[in-house]
PDB file of C-alpha atoms in Angstrom:
ATOM      1  CA  UNK O1386     -26.935  97.382 116.978  1.00 63.00           C
ATOM      2  CA  UNK O1387     -30.847  98.320 116.436  1.00 71.00           C
ATOM      3  CA  UNK O1388     -29.921 101.819 117.080  1.00 77.00           C
ATOM      4  CA  UNK O1389     -27.337 101.826 114.208  1.00 84.00           C
ATOM      5  CA  UNK O1390     -29.517 100.168 112.231  1.00 86.00           C
ATOM      6  CA  UNK O1391     -32.458 102.755 112.740  1.00 90.00           C
ATOM      7  CA  UNK O1392     -29.921 105.968 112.594  1.00 90.00           C
ATOM      8  CA  UNK O1393     -28.874 104.519 108.917  1.00 89.00           C
ATOM      9  CA  UNK O1394     -32.579 103.968 108.004  1.00 92.00           C
ATOM     10  CA  UNK O1395     -32.967 107.802 109.087  1.00 93.00           C
ATOM     11  CA  UNK O1396     -30.213 108.998 107.374  1.00 92.00           C
ATOM     12  CA  UNK O1397     -31.569 107.542 104.001  1.00 91.00           C
ATOM     13  CA  UNK O1398     -34.687 109.219 104.799  1.00 94.00           C
ATOM     14  CA  UNK O1399     -32.650 112.418 105.287  1.00 93.00           C
ATOM     15  CA  UNK O1400     -30.728 112.496 101.778  1.00 89.00           C
ATOM     16  CA  UNK O1401     -33.848 111.677  99.768  1.00 90.00           C
ATOM     17  CA  UNK O1402     -35.740 114.543 101.336  1.00 92.00           C
ATOM     18  CA  UNK O1403     -32.521 116.738 100.878  1.00 87.00           C
ATOM     19  CA  UNK O1404     -32.331 115.325  97.386  1.00 84.00           C
ATOM     20  CA  UNK O1405     -35.906 116.571  96.811  1.00 88.00           C
ATOM     21  CA  UNK O1406     -35.372 119.731  98.158  1.00 84.00           C
ATOM     22  CA  UNK O1407     -33.337 120.887  95.008  1.00 76.00           C
ATOM     23  CA  UNK O1408     -36.261 120.328  92.844  1.00 81.00           C
ATOM     24  CA  UNK O1409     -38.895 121.895  95.287  1.00 88.00           C
ATOM     25  CA  UNK O1410     -36.597 125.014  95.974  1.00 85.00           C
ATOM     26  CA  UNK O1411     -36.041 125.553  92.243  1.00 81.00           C
ATOM     27  CA  UNK O1412     -39.785 125.952  91.624  1.00 86.00           C
ATOM     28  CA  UNK O1413     -40.331 128.097  94.834  1.00 91.00           C
ATOM     29  CA  UNK O1414     -37.419 130.321  94.100  1.00 86.00           C
ATOM     30  CA  UNK O1415     -38.918 131.415  90.627  1.00 88.00           C
ATOM     31  CA  UNK O1416     -41.782 133.252  93.062  1.00 92.00           C
ATOM     32  CA  UNK O1417     -39.707 134.271  96.226  1.00 92.00           C
ATOM     33  CA  UNK O1418     -36.429 135.706  96.759  1.00 90.00           C
ATOM     34  CA  UNK O1419     -33.809 133.410  98.550  1.00 87.00           C
ATOM     35  CA  UNK O1420     -34.128 134.485 102.020  1.00 90.00           C
ATOM     36  CA  UNK O1421     -37.664 134.823 102.091  1.00 93.00           C
ATOM     37  CA  UNK O1422     -38.154 131.137 101.176  1.00 92.00           C
ATOM     38  CA  UNK O1423     -35.458 130.547 103.913  1.00 92.00           C
ATOM     39  CA  UNK O1424     -37.240 132.675 106.739  1.00 95.00           C
ATOM     40  CA  UNK O1425     -40.533 130.768 105.776  1.00 96.00           C
ATOM     41  CA  UNK O1426     -38.991 127.431 105.795  1.00 94.00           C
ATOM     42  CA  UNK O1427     -37.545 127.694 109.223  1.00 96.00           C
ATOM     43  CA  UNK O1428     -40.606 129.137 110.762  1.00 97.00           C
ATOM     44  CA  UNK O1429     -42.555 126.429 109.540  1.00 97.00           C
ATOM     45  CA  UNK O1430     -40.066 124.162 110.735  1.00 96.00           C
ATOM     46  CA  UNK O1431     -40.134 125.475 114.151  1.00 97.00           C
ATOM     47  CA  UNK O1432     -43.715 125.093 114.478  1.00 96.00           C
ATOM     48  CA  UNK O1433     -43.655 121.604 113.698  1.00 95.00           C
ATOM     49  CA  UNK O1434     -40.866 120.600 115.943  1.00 95.00           C
ATOM     50  CA  UNK O1435     -42.507 122.616 118.689  1.00 95.00           C
ATOM     51  CA  UNK O1436     -45.277 120.258 118.562  1.00 94.00           C
ATOM     52  CA  UNK O1437     -43.055 117.199 118.159  1.00 92.00           C
ATOM     53  CA  UNK O1438     -41.268 118.214 121.258  1.00 93.00           C
ATOM     54  CA  UNK O1439     -44.435 118.770 123.355  1.00 92.00           C
ATOM     55  CA  UNK O1440     -45.367 115.485 122.474  1.00 91.00           C
ATOM     56  CA  UNK O1441     -42.136 114.003 123.334  1.00 88.00           C
ATOM     57  CA  UNK O1442     -41.828 115.630 126.474  1.00 90.00           C
ATOM     58  CA  UNK O1443     -44.254 113.507 127.890  1.00 88.00           C
ATOM     59  CA  UNK O1444     -41.667 110.442 128.277  1.00 88.00           C
ATOM     60  CA  UNK O1445     -39.070 112.703 130.021  1.00 93.00           C
ATOM     61  CA  UNK O1446     -37.746 112.272 133.488  1.00 93.00           C
ATOM     62  CA  UNK O1447     -38.811 114.715 136.262  1.00 90.00           C
ATOM     63  CA  UNK O1448     -35.244 115.654 136.648  1.00 91.00           C
ATOM     64  CA  UNK O1449     -35.266 117.499 133.087  1.00 91.00           C
ATOM     65  CA  UNK O1450     -33.299 114.526 131.184  1.00 94.00           C
ATOM     66  CA  UNK O1451     -34.634 112.189 128.462  1.00 92.00           C
ATOM     67  CA  UNK O1452     -34.568 108.495 128.963  1.00 88.00           C
ATOM     68  CA  UNK O1453     -30.770 108.566 127.916  1.00 89.00           C
ATOM     69  CA  UNK O1454     -29.884 111.025 130.277  1.00 93.00           C
ATOM     70  CA  UNK O1455     -29.704 114.001 128.163  1.00 94.00           C
ATOM     71  CA  UNK O1456     -30.537 117.463 129.217  1.00 95.00           C
ATOM     72  CA  UNK O1457     -34.180 118.714 127.726  1.00 94.00           C
ATOM     73  CA  UNK O1458     -33.183 122.208 128.636  1.00 93.00           C
ATOM     74  CA  UNK O1459     -30.665 124.324 126.983  1.00 94.00           C
ATOM     75  CA  UNK O1460     -28.306 125.758 129.724  1.00 93.00           C
ATOM     76  CA  UNK O1461     -25.539 128.416 129.406  1.00 91.00           C
ATOM     77  CA  UNK O1462     -22.937 126.142 127.659  1.00 91.00           C
ATOM     78  CA  UNK O1463     -25.693 124.765 125.493  1.00 94.00           C
ATOM     79  CA  UNK O1464     -26.821 127.736 123.855  1.00 95.00           C
ATOM     80  CA  UNK O1465     -23.265 127.973 122.322  1.00 93.00           C
ATOM     81  CA  UNK O1466     -24.097 124.638 120.381  1.00 94.00           C
ATOM     82  CA  UNK O1467     -27.436 126.104 119.436  1.00 96.00           C
ATOM     83  CA  UNK O1468     -26.086 129.163 118.278  1.00 95.00           C
ATOM     84  CA  UNK O1469     -23.453 127.690 116.206  1.00 94.00           C
ATOM     85  CA  UNK O1470     -25.736 125.192 114.644  1.00 94.00           C
ATOM     86  CA  UNK O1471     -28.713 127.756 113.986  1.00 95.00           C
ATOM     87  CA  UNK O1472     -26.477 130.929 112.880  1.00 95.00           C
ATOM     88  CA  UNK O1473     -23.717 129.397 111.301  1.00 94.00           C
ATOM     89  CA  UNK O1474     -24.939 126.136 109.788  1.00 91.00           C
ATOM     90  CA  UNK O1475     -28.810 126.535 109.605  1.00 92.00           C
ATOM     91  CA  UNK O1476     -28.880 130.387 108.643  1.00 92.00           C
ATOM     92  CA  UNK O1477     -25.824 130.933 106.868  1.00 91.00           C
ATOM     93  CA  UNK O1478     -24.675 127.745 105.619  1.00 90.00           C
ATOM     94  CA  UNK O1479     -27.963 126.650 104.244  1.00 86.00           C
ATOM     95  CA  UNK O1480     -28.598 130.278 102.993  1.00 85.00           C
ATOM     96  CA  UNK O1481     -25.351 130.145 100.952  1.00 88.00           C
ATOM     97  CA  UNK O1482     -26.055 126.873  99.815  1.00 84.00           C
ATOM     98  CA  UNK O1483     -29.495 128.015  98.337  1.00 80.00           C
ATOM     99  CA  UNK O1484     -27.702 131.335  96.722  1.00 83.00           C
ATOM    100  CA  UNK O1485     -25.184 128.712  95.240  1.00 83.00           C
ATOM    101  CA  UNK O1486     -28.033 126.896  93.633  1.00 75.00           C
ATOM    102  CA  UNK O1487     -29.659 129.887  92.518  1.00 75.00           C
ATOM    103  CA  UNK O1488     -26.419 131.176  90.561  1.00 80.00           C
ATOM    104  CA  UNK O1489     -24.462 127.917  89.960  1.00 74.00           C
ATOM    105  CA  UNK O1490     -27.334 125.641  89.001  1.00 69.00           C
ATOM    106  CA  UNK O1491     -28.746 122.732  90.971  1.00 65.00           C
ATOM    107  CA  UNK O1492     -26.221 120.356  89.179  1.00 63.00           C
ATOM    108  CA  UNK O1493     -23.291 121.939  89.877  1.00 68.00           C
ATOM    109  CA  UNK O1494     -24.544 122.819  93.151  1.00 73.00           C
ATOM    110  CA  UNK O1495     -25.294 119.048  94.044  1.00 68.00           C
ATOM    111  CA  UNK O1496     -21.947 118.051  92.782  1.00 66.00           C
ATOM    112  CA  UNK O1497     -19.982 120.452  95.042  1.00 73.00           C
ATOM    113  CA  UNK O1498     -22.299 119.303  97.862  1.00 75.00           C
ATOM    114  CA  UNK O1499     -21.163 115.847  97.359  1.00 69.00           C
ATOM    115  CA  UNK O1500     -17.984 116.988  98.745  1.00 73.00           C
ATOM    116  CA  UNK O1501     -19.411 116.862 102.205  1.00 77.00           C
ATOM    117  CA  UNK O1502     -18.507 113.448 103.074  1.00 74.00           C
ATOM    118  CA  UNK O1503     -14.709 114.337 102.316  1.00 75.00           C
ATOM    119  CA  UNK O1504     -14.875 117.782 104.209  1.00 80.00           C
ATOM    120  CA  UNK O1505     -17.010 116.120 107.299  1.00 81.00           C
ATOM    121  CA  UNK O1506     -14.586 113.205 107.635  1.00 78.00           C
ATOM    122  CA  UNK O1507     -11.559 115.207 107.519  1.00 79.00           C
ATOM    123  CA  UNK O1508     -12.731 117.613 110.031  1.00 84.00           C
ATOM    124  CA  UNK O1509     -14.180 114.794 112.195  1.00 83.00           C
ATOM    125  CA  UNK O1510     -10.487 113.457 112.506  1.00 82.00           C
ATOM    126  CA  UNK O1511      -8.824 116.231 114.666  1.00 83.00           C
ATOM    127  CA  UNK O1512     -11.935 117.420 116.317  1.00 80.00           C
ATOM    128  CA  UNK O1513     -13.621 114.338 117.495  1.00 78.00           C
ATOM    129  CA  UNK O1514     -10.548 112.140 117.034  1.00 79.00           C
ATOM    130  CA  UNK O1515     -12.499 109.755 114.672  1.00 79.00           C
ATOM    131  CA  UNK O1516     -10.203 107.431 112.517  1.00 77.00           C
ATOM    132  CA  UNK O1517     -10.772 107.035 108.705  1.00 72.00           C
ATOM    133  CA  UNK O1518     -10.500 103.406 107.723  1.00 77.00           C
ATOM    134  CA  UNK O1519      -9.366 102.462 104.305  1.00 80.00           C
ATOM    135  CA  UNK O1520     -13.038 101.316 103.349  1.00 78.00           C
ATOM    136  CA  UNK O1521     -14.643 104.239 104.204  1.00 75.00           C
ATOM    137  CA  UNK O1522     -12.164 106.372 101.910  1.00 81.00           C
ATOM    138  CA  UNK O1523     -12.515 104.208  99.315  1.00 83.00           C
ATOM    139  CA  UNK O1524     -16.283 104.172  99.492  1.00 79.00           C
ATOM    140  CA  UNK O1525     -16.545 108.019  99.676  1.00 77.00           C
ATOM    141  CA  UNK O1526     -14.520 108.436  96.739  1.00 83.00           C
ATOM    142  CA  UNK O1527     -16.158 106.024  94.622  1.00 83.00           C
ATOM    143  CA  UNK O1528     -19.509 107.491  95.476  1.00 75.00           C
ATOM    144  CA  UNK O1529     -18.138 111.011  94.683  1.00 77.00           C
ATOM    145  CA  UNK O1530     -17.025 109.928  91.508  1.00 83.00           C
ATOM    146  CA  UNK O1531     -20.388 108.306  90.858  1.00 77.00           C
ATOM    147  CA  UNK O1532     -22.054 111.680  91.489  1.00 72.00           C
ATOM    148  CA  UNK O1533     -19.271 113.110  88.991  1.00 76.00           C
ATOM    149  CA  UNK O1534     -20.676 110.876  86.351  1.00 78.00           C
ATOM    150  CA  UNK O1535     -24.262 111.290  86.998  1.00 66.00           C
ATOM    151  CA  UNK O1536     -23.825 115.449  86.953  1.00 63.00           C
ATOM    152  CA  UNK O1537     -20.948 115.922  84.730  1.00 63.00           C
ATOM    153  CA  UNK O1538     -19.320 119.134  84.462  1.00 50.00           C
ATOM    154  CA  UNK O1539     -21.612 120.750  81.429  1.00 49.00           C
ATOM    155  CA  UNK O1540     -23.246 123.970  81.710  1.00 48.00           C
ATOM    156  CA  UNK O1541     -21.845 127.508  82.291  1.00 53.00           C
ATOM    157  CA  UNK O1542     -19.290 128.016  84.749  1.00 61.00           C
ATOM    158  CA  UNK O1543     -20.466 130.613  87.563  1.00 73.00           C
ATOM    159  CA  UNK O1544     -17.602 131.433  89.822  1.00 77.00           C
ATOM    160  CA  UNK O1545     -19.760 133.018  92.397  1.00 84.00           C
ATOM    161  CA  UNK O1546     -21.815 130.573  92.502  1.00 81.00           C
ATOM    162  CA  UNK O1547     -19.288 127.598  92.932  1.00 79.00           C
ATOM    163  CA  UNK O1548     -17.571 129.760  95.635  1.00 85.00           C
ATOM    164  CA  UNK O1549     -20.839 130.091  97.582  1.00 89.00           C
ATOM    165  CA  UNK O1550     -21.320 126.229  97.364  1.00 84.00           C
ATOM    166  CA  UNK O1551     -18.140 125.460  98.392  1.00 84.00           C
ATOM    167  CA  UNK O1552     -18.183 127.877 101.384  1.00 91.00           C
ATOM    168  CA  UNK O1553     -21.680 126.027 102.010  1.00 90.00           C
ATOM    169  CA  UNK O1554     -19.796 122.940 102.319  1.00 86.00           C
ATOM    170  CA  UNK O1555     -17.278 123.926 104.752  1.00 89.00           C
ATOM    171  CA  UNK O1556     -19.757 125.525 107.265  1.00 92.00           C
ATOM    172  CA  UNK O1557     -21.991 122.809 107.011  1.00 88.00           C
ATOM    173  CA  UNK O1558     -19.257 120.376 107.587  1.00 87.00           C
ATOM    174  CA  UNK O1559     -17.883 122.124 110.429  1.00 89.00           C
ATOM    175  CA  UNK O1560     -21.105 122.738 112.274  1.00 90.00           C
ATOM    176  CA  UNK O1561     -21.723 118.746 111.758  1.00 87.00           C
ATOM    177  CA  UNK O1562     -18.751 118.049 113.716  1.00 88.00           C
ATOM    178  CA  UNK O1563     -19.302 120.450 116.451  1.00 88.00           C
ATOM    179  CA  UNK O1564     -23.126 119.444 116.550  1.00 88.00           C
ATOM    180  CA  UNK O1565     -21.829 115.956 117.430  1.00 86.00           C
ATOM    181  CA  UNK O1566     -20.216 116.956 120.826  1.00 86.00           C
ATOM    182  CA  UNK O1567     -23.390 118.934 121.769  1.00 89.00           C
ATOM    183  CA  UNK O1568     -25.445 115.737 121.039  1.00 89.00           C
ATOM    184  CA  UNK O1569     -23.753 113.989 123.878  1.00 87.00           C
ATOM    185  CA  UNK O1570     -25.248 116.248 126.458  1.00 93.00           C
ATOM    186  CA  UNK O1571     -28.385 117.663 125.256  1.00 94.00           C
ATOM    187  CA  UNK O1572     -31.899 116.108 123.668  1.00 94.00           C
ATOM    188  CA  UNK O1573     -31.590 116.147 119.811  1.00 92.00           C
ATOM    189  CA  UNK O1574     -35.332 117.142 119.521  1.00 92.00           C
ATOM    190  CA  UNK O1575     -34.737 120.348 121.949  1.00 95.00           C
ATOM    191  CA  UNK O1576     -31.322 121.370 120.318  1.00 95.00           C
ATOM    192  CA  UNK O1577     -32.637 120.985 116.970  1.00 94.00           C
ATOM    193  CA  UNK O1578     -35.948 123.109 117.341  1.00 96.00           C
ATOM    194  CA  UNK O1579     -33.908 125.916 119.142  1.00 96.00           C
ATOM    195  CA  UNK O1580     -31.193 126.078 116.591  1.00 96.00           C
ATOM    196  CA  UNK O1581     -34.046 126.333 113.844  1.00 96.00           C
ATOM    197  CA  UNK O1582     -35.641 128.916 116.098  1.00 96.00           C
ATOM    198  CA  UNK O1583     -32.186 131.106 115.909  1.00 97.00           C
ATOM    199  CA  UNK O1584     -32.112 130.321 112.218  1.00 96.00           C
ATOM    200  CA  UNK O1585     -35.474 131.777 111.697  1.00 96.00           C
ATOM    201  CA  UNK O1586     -34.713 135.161 113.687  1.00 96.00           C
ATOM    202  CA  UNK O1587     -31.592 135.391 111.334  1.00 95.00           C
ATOM    203  CA  UNK O1588     -33.149 134.662 108.119  1.00 94.00           C
ATOM    204  CA  UNK O1589     -35.970 137.276 108.752  1.00 96.00           C
ATOM    205  CA  UNK O1590     -33.012 140.210 109.082  1.00 94.00           C
ATOM    206  CA  UNK O1591     -31.415 138.653 105.651  1.00 91.00           C
ATOM    207  CA  UNK O1592     -34.932 138.683 104.257  1.00 93.00           C
ATOM    208  CA  UNK O1593     -35.584 142.574 105.198  1.00 94.00           C
ATOM    209  CA  UNK O1594     -31.892 143.407 103.855  1.00 93.00           C
ATOM    210  CA  UNK O1595     -32.400 141.400 100.623  1.00 90.00           C
ATOM    211  CA  UNK O1596     -35.752 143.196  99.996  1.00 91.00           C
ATOM    212  CA  UNK O1597     -34.180 146.521 100.780  1.00 92.00           C
ATOM    213  CA  UNK O1598     -31.406 145.669  98.278  1.00 92.00           C
ATOM    214  CA  UNK O1599     -33.123 143.828  95.589  1.00 89.00           C
ATOM    215  CA  UNK O1600     -36.721 145.133  96.025  1.00 88.00           C
ATOM    216  CA  UNK O1601     -37.839 141.435  94.737  1.00 86.00           C
ATOM    217  CA  UNK O1602     -41.614 140.897  94.534  1.00 87.00           C
ATOM    218  CA  UNK O1603     -43.244 137.785  96.159  1.00 90.00           C
ATOM    219  CA  UNK O1604     -46.050 136.066  94.229  1.00 92.00           C
ATOM    220  CA  UNK O1605     -47.921 133.354  96.472  1.00 92.00           C
ATOM    221  CA  UNK O1606     -50.015 130.930  95.107  1.00 94.00           C
ATOM    222  CA  UNK O1607     -51.276 127.535  95.886  1.00 94.00           C
ATOM    223  CA  UNK O1608     -48.391 125.653  94.682  1.00 93.00           C
ATOM    224  CA  UNK O1609     -45.942 128.003  96.280  1.00 94.00           C
ATOM    225  CA  UNK O1610     -47.676 127.340  99.534  1.00 96.00           C
ATOM    226  CA  UNK O1611     -47.224 123.545  99.189  1.00 96.00           C
ATOM    227  CA  UNK O1612     -43.728 124.086  98.198  1.00 95.00           C
ATOM    228  CA  UNK O1613     -42.760 125.847 101.569  1.00 96.00           C
ATOM    229  CA  UNK O1614     -44.775 123.483 103.673  1.00 97.00           C
ATOM    230  CA  UNK O1615     -42.718 120.619 102.126  1.00 96.00           C
ATOM    231  CA  UNK O1616     -39.364 122.480 102.611  1.00 95.00           C
ATOM    232  CA  UNK O1617     -40.432 123.616 106.183  1.00 95.00           C
ATOM    233  CA  UNK O1618     -41.829 120.386 107.303  1.00 95.00           C
ATOM    234  CA  UNK O1619     -40.021 117.443 105.705  1.00 95.00           C
ATOM    235  CA  UNK O1620     -36.994 118.981 104.370  1.00 93.00           C
ATOM    236  CA  UNK O1621     -35.903 120.793 107.363  1.00 93.00           C
ATOM    237  CA  UNK O1622     -37.804 119.886 110.402  1.00 93.00           C
ATOM    238  CA  UNK O1623     -38.088 116.209 110.171  1.00 94.00           C
ATOM    239  CA  UNK O1624     -34.714 115.889 107.960  1.00 95.00           C
ATOM    240  CA  UNK O1625     -32.759 118.003 110.675  1.00 92.00           C
ATOM    241  CA  UNK O1626     -34.078 115.881 113.558  1.00 93.00           C
ATOM    242  CA  UNK O1627     -33.161 112.621 111.767  1.00 93.00           C
ATOM    243  CA  UNK O1628     -29.523 114.211 111.062  1.00 92.00           C
ATOM    244  CA  UNK O1629     -28.837 114.875 114.595  1.00 91.00           C
ATOM    245  CA  UNK O1630     -30.088 111.697 116.013  1.00 90.00           C
ATOM    246  CA  UNK O1631     -27.862 110.031 113.394  1.00 91.00           C
ATOM    247  CA  UNK O1632     -24.694 111.970 114.605  1.00 88.00           C
ATOM    248  CA  UNK O1633     -25.952 111.211 118.281  1.00 87.00           C
ATOM    249  CA  UNK O1634     -25.584 107.487 117.430  1.00 88.00           C
ATOM    250  CA  UNK O1635     -22.974 107.155 114.709  1.00 88.00           C
ATOM    251  CA  UNK O1636     -19.574 108.607 113.798  1.00 85.00           C
ATOM    252  CA  UNK O1637     -19.483 111.951 111.866  1.00 81.00           C
ATOM    253  CA  UNK O1638     -17.882 109.955 108.831  1.00 75.00           C
ATOM    254  CA  UNK O1639     -20.259 107.342 108.939  1.00 80.00           C
ATOM    255  CA  UNK O1640     -23.359 109.848 108.525  1.00 82.00           C
ATOM    256  CA  UNK O1641     -21.822 111.766 105.765  1.00 77.00           C
ATOM    257  CA  UNK O1642     -20.991 108.633 103.794  1.00 75.00           C
ATOM    258  CA  UNK O1643     -24.469 108.566 102.805  1.00 79.00           C
ATOM    259  CA  UNK O1644     -24.384 112.061 101.094  1.00 77.00           C
ATOM    260  CA  UNK O1645     -24.144 110.867  97.604  1.00 74.00           C
ATOM    261  CA  UNK O1646     -27.803 109.375  97.949  1.00 80.00           C
ATOM    262  CA  UNK O1647     -28.653 113.255  97.894  1.00 80.00           C
ATOM    263  CA  UNK O1648     -27.930 114.030  94.055  1.00 75.00           C
ATOM    264  CA  UNK O1649     -28.807 110.592  93.047  1.00 76.00           C
ATOM    265  CA  UNK O1650     -32.205 111.372  94.345  1.00 82.00           C
ATOM    266  CA  UNK O1651     -32.545 115.098  92.892  1.00 77.00           C
ATOM    267  CA  UNK O1652     -31.564 113.494  89.429  1.00 74.00           C
ATOM    268  CA  UNK O1653     -34.207 110.750  89.824  1.00 80.00           C
ATOM    269  CA  UNK O1654     -36.869 113.520  90.474  1.00 81.00           C
ATOM    270  CA  UNK O1655     -35.539 115.543  87.811  1.00 75.00           C
ATOM    271  CA  UNK O1656     -36.358 112.818  85.411  1.00 76.00           C
ATOM    272  CA  UNK O1657     -39.947 112.261  87.010  1.00 81.00           C
ATOM    273  CA  UNK O1658     -40.970 115.724  87.190  1.00 78.00           C
ATOM    274  CA  UNK O1659     -39.212 117.551  84.718  1.00 71.00           C
ATOM    275  CA  UNK O1660     -39.124 114.874  82.245  1.00 73.00           C
ATOM    276  CA  UNK O1661     -35.034 115.025  82.111  1.00 67.00           C
ATOM    277  CA  UNK O1662     -33.224 112.411  80.247  1.00 68.00           C
ATOM    278  CA  UNK O1663     -30.362 110.184  81.427  1.00 64.00           C
ATOM    279  CA  UNK O1664     -28.167 107.771  79.814  1.00 71.00           C
ATOM    280  CA  UNK O1665     -25.334 105.463  80.451  1.00 78.00           C
ATOM    281  CA  UNK O1666     -23.526 108.024  82.764  1.00 75.00           C
ATOM    282  CA  UNK O1667     -26.088 108.047  85.075  1.00 69.00           C
ATOM    283  CA  UNK O1668     -26.441 104.255  85.193  1.00 74.00           C
ATOM    284  CA  UNK O1669     -22.551 103.835  85.838  1.00 82.00           C
ATOM    285  CA  UNK O1670     -22.606 106.885  88.259  1.00 75.00           C
ATOM    286  CA  UNK O1671     -25.833 104.950  90.195  1.00 73.00           C
ATOM    287  CA  UNK O1672     -23.658 101.982  90.491  1.00 80.00           C
ATOM    288  CA  UNK O1673     -20.520 103.756  92.021  1.00 83.00           C
ATOM    289  CA  UNK O1674     -22.692 105.408  94.418  1.00 74.00           C
ATOM    290  CA  UNK O1675     -24.387 102.223  95.601  1.00 74.00           C
ATOM    291  CA  UNK O1676     -21.048 100.305  95.865  1.00 81.00           C
ATOM    292  CA  UNK O1677     -19.399 103.276  97.646  1.00 77.00           C
ATOM    293  CA  UNK O1678     -22.069 103.609  99.927  1.00 71.00           C
ATOM    294  CA  UNK O1679     -22.074 100.039 100.920  1.00 72.00           C
ATOM    295  CA  UNK O1680     -18.277  99.620 101.303  1.00 76.00           C
ATOM    296  CA  UNK O1681     -18.600 102.649 103.927  1.00 69.00           C
ATOM    297  CA  UNK O1682     -21.174 100.858 105.791  1.00 63.00           C
ATOM    298  CA  UNK O1683     -20.063  97.368 105.868  1.00 66.00           C
ATOM    299  CA  UNK O1684     -16.608  97.419 104.149  1.00 63.00           C
ATOM    300  CA  UNK O1685     -14.877  97.273 107.616  1.00 61.00           C
ATOM    301  CA  UNK O1686     -16.799  94.506 108.922  1.00 58.00           C
ATOM    302  CA  UNK O1687     -16.480  92.379 105.747  1.00 56.00           C
ATOM    303  CA  UNK O1688     -12.918  92.871 105.835  1.00 56.00           C
ATOM    304  CA  UNK O1689     -12.408  91.884 109.475  1.00 59.00           C
ATOM    305  CA  UNK O1690     -14.514  88.604 109.107  1.00 61.00           C
ATOM    306  CA  UNK O1691     -12.063  88.081 105.836  1.00 59.00           C
ATOM    307  CA  UNK O1692      -8.846  88.262 107.918  1.00 58.00           C
ATOM    308  CA  UNK O1693      -9.312  85.178 110.170  1.00 55.00           C
ATOM    309  CA  UNK O1694     -10.286  83.018 107.114  1.00 50.00           C
ATOM    310  CA  UNK O1695      -6.923  84.262 105.395  1.00 47.00           C
ATOM    311  CA  UNK O1696      -5.088  83.170 108.292  1.00 48.00           C
ATOM    312  CA  UNK O1697      -6.418  79.801 108.627  1.00 47.00           C
ATOM    313  CA  UNK O1698      -5.620  79.229 104.985  1.00 49.00           C
ATOM    314  CA  UNK O1699      -2.100  80.539 105.228  1.00 44.00           C
ATOM    315  CA  UNK O1700      -1.570  78.297 108.399  1.00 44.00           C
ATOM    316  CA  UNK O1701      -3.037  74.960 106.586  1.00 45.00           C
TER     317      UNK O1701
END
């Protein structure tokens, strides 16, 4: 029970960090091309995680396992998960997501990204044999509707940007489901660090290609460096560890149920830092998100507790 509570707290932190990512990325992308930002982000994250892994390795067993019996060294079978996570999920999936944000706009990209709970929950059924309860389905739909109320559908429709955002949802959902299988065997810290290392190599190649095609200039200043450090250490390194640790403990559908916290965070930060205005739709949307998330987290146990009471009353 304590593990589950810690996992949920970690996931709330994850989606807060990912919500802030939209705000920080929108600033950094004004000074650097997309894949150059991604490369710096993953290199910084890899360096930070290497330090964390080295510190955590002091508690590991002499037979190469952690305190839960998971492998702390990636073998041939494990590299399959590392490459899928690093190349498909982190490098391509997150890169396409950032491109979608650049062209479709942060609001539209956030709205489409809110479909992740639906995609992950549906993919988890055939792959992980997880069950979709009625409370989770209702909670996800309420939360996604809340996101819709907050973000709306205003603005110019950019079809390439929307398609990129949809592609990133499918890629990330697929990788999240596959990752949960690997986390049953391999330590989350190690597999996350190695996957981010793979992503950094891929992003370097993509950044070189991007520069050759677009000849985009890179302008570095103090604000850009601070933004890259925040994106690398917090939005990538720490958040990916917490996300994978959550996947190791909780069903994928439960982890994804908290996704709507992300656009809620990005909207609040937009108000604080960019002085954006919010109205009644934001308040209503926030209420739907909170109710939806609570329904996903405690709806099942709440209904189970109500059933015995209803039987007693009926028999009386």
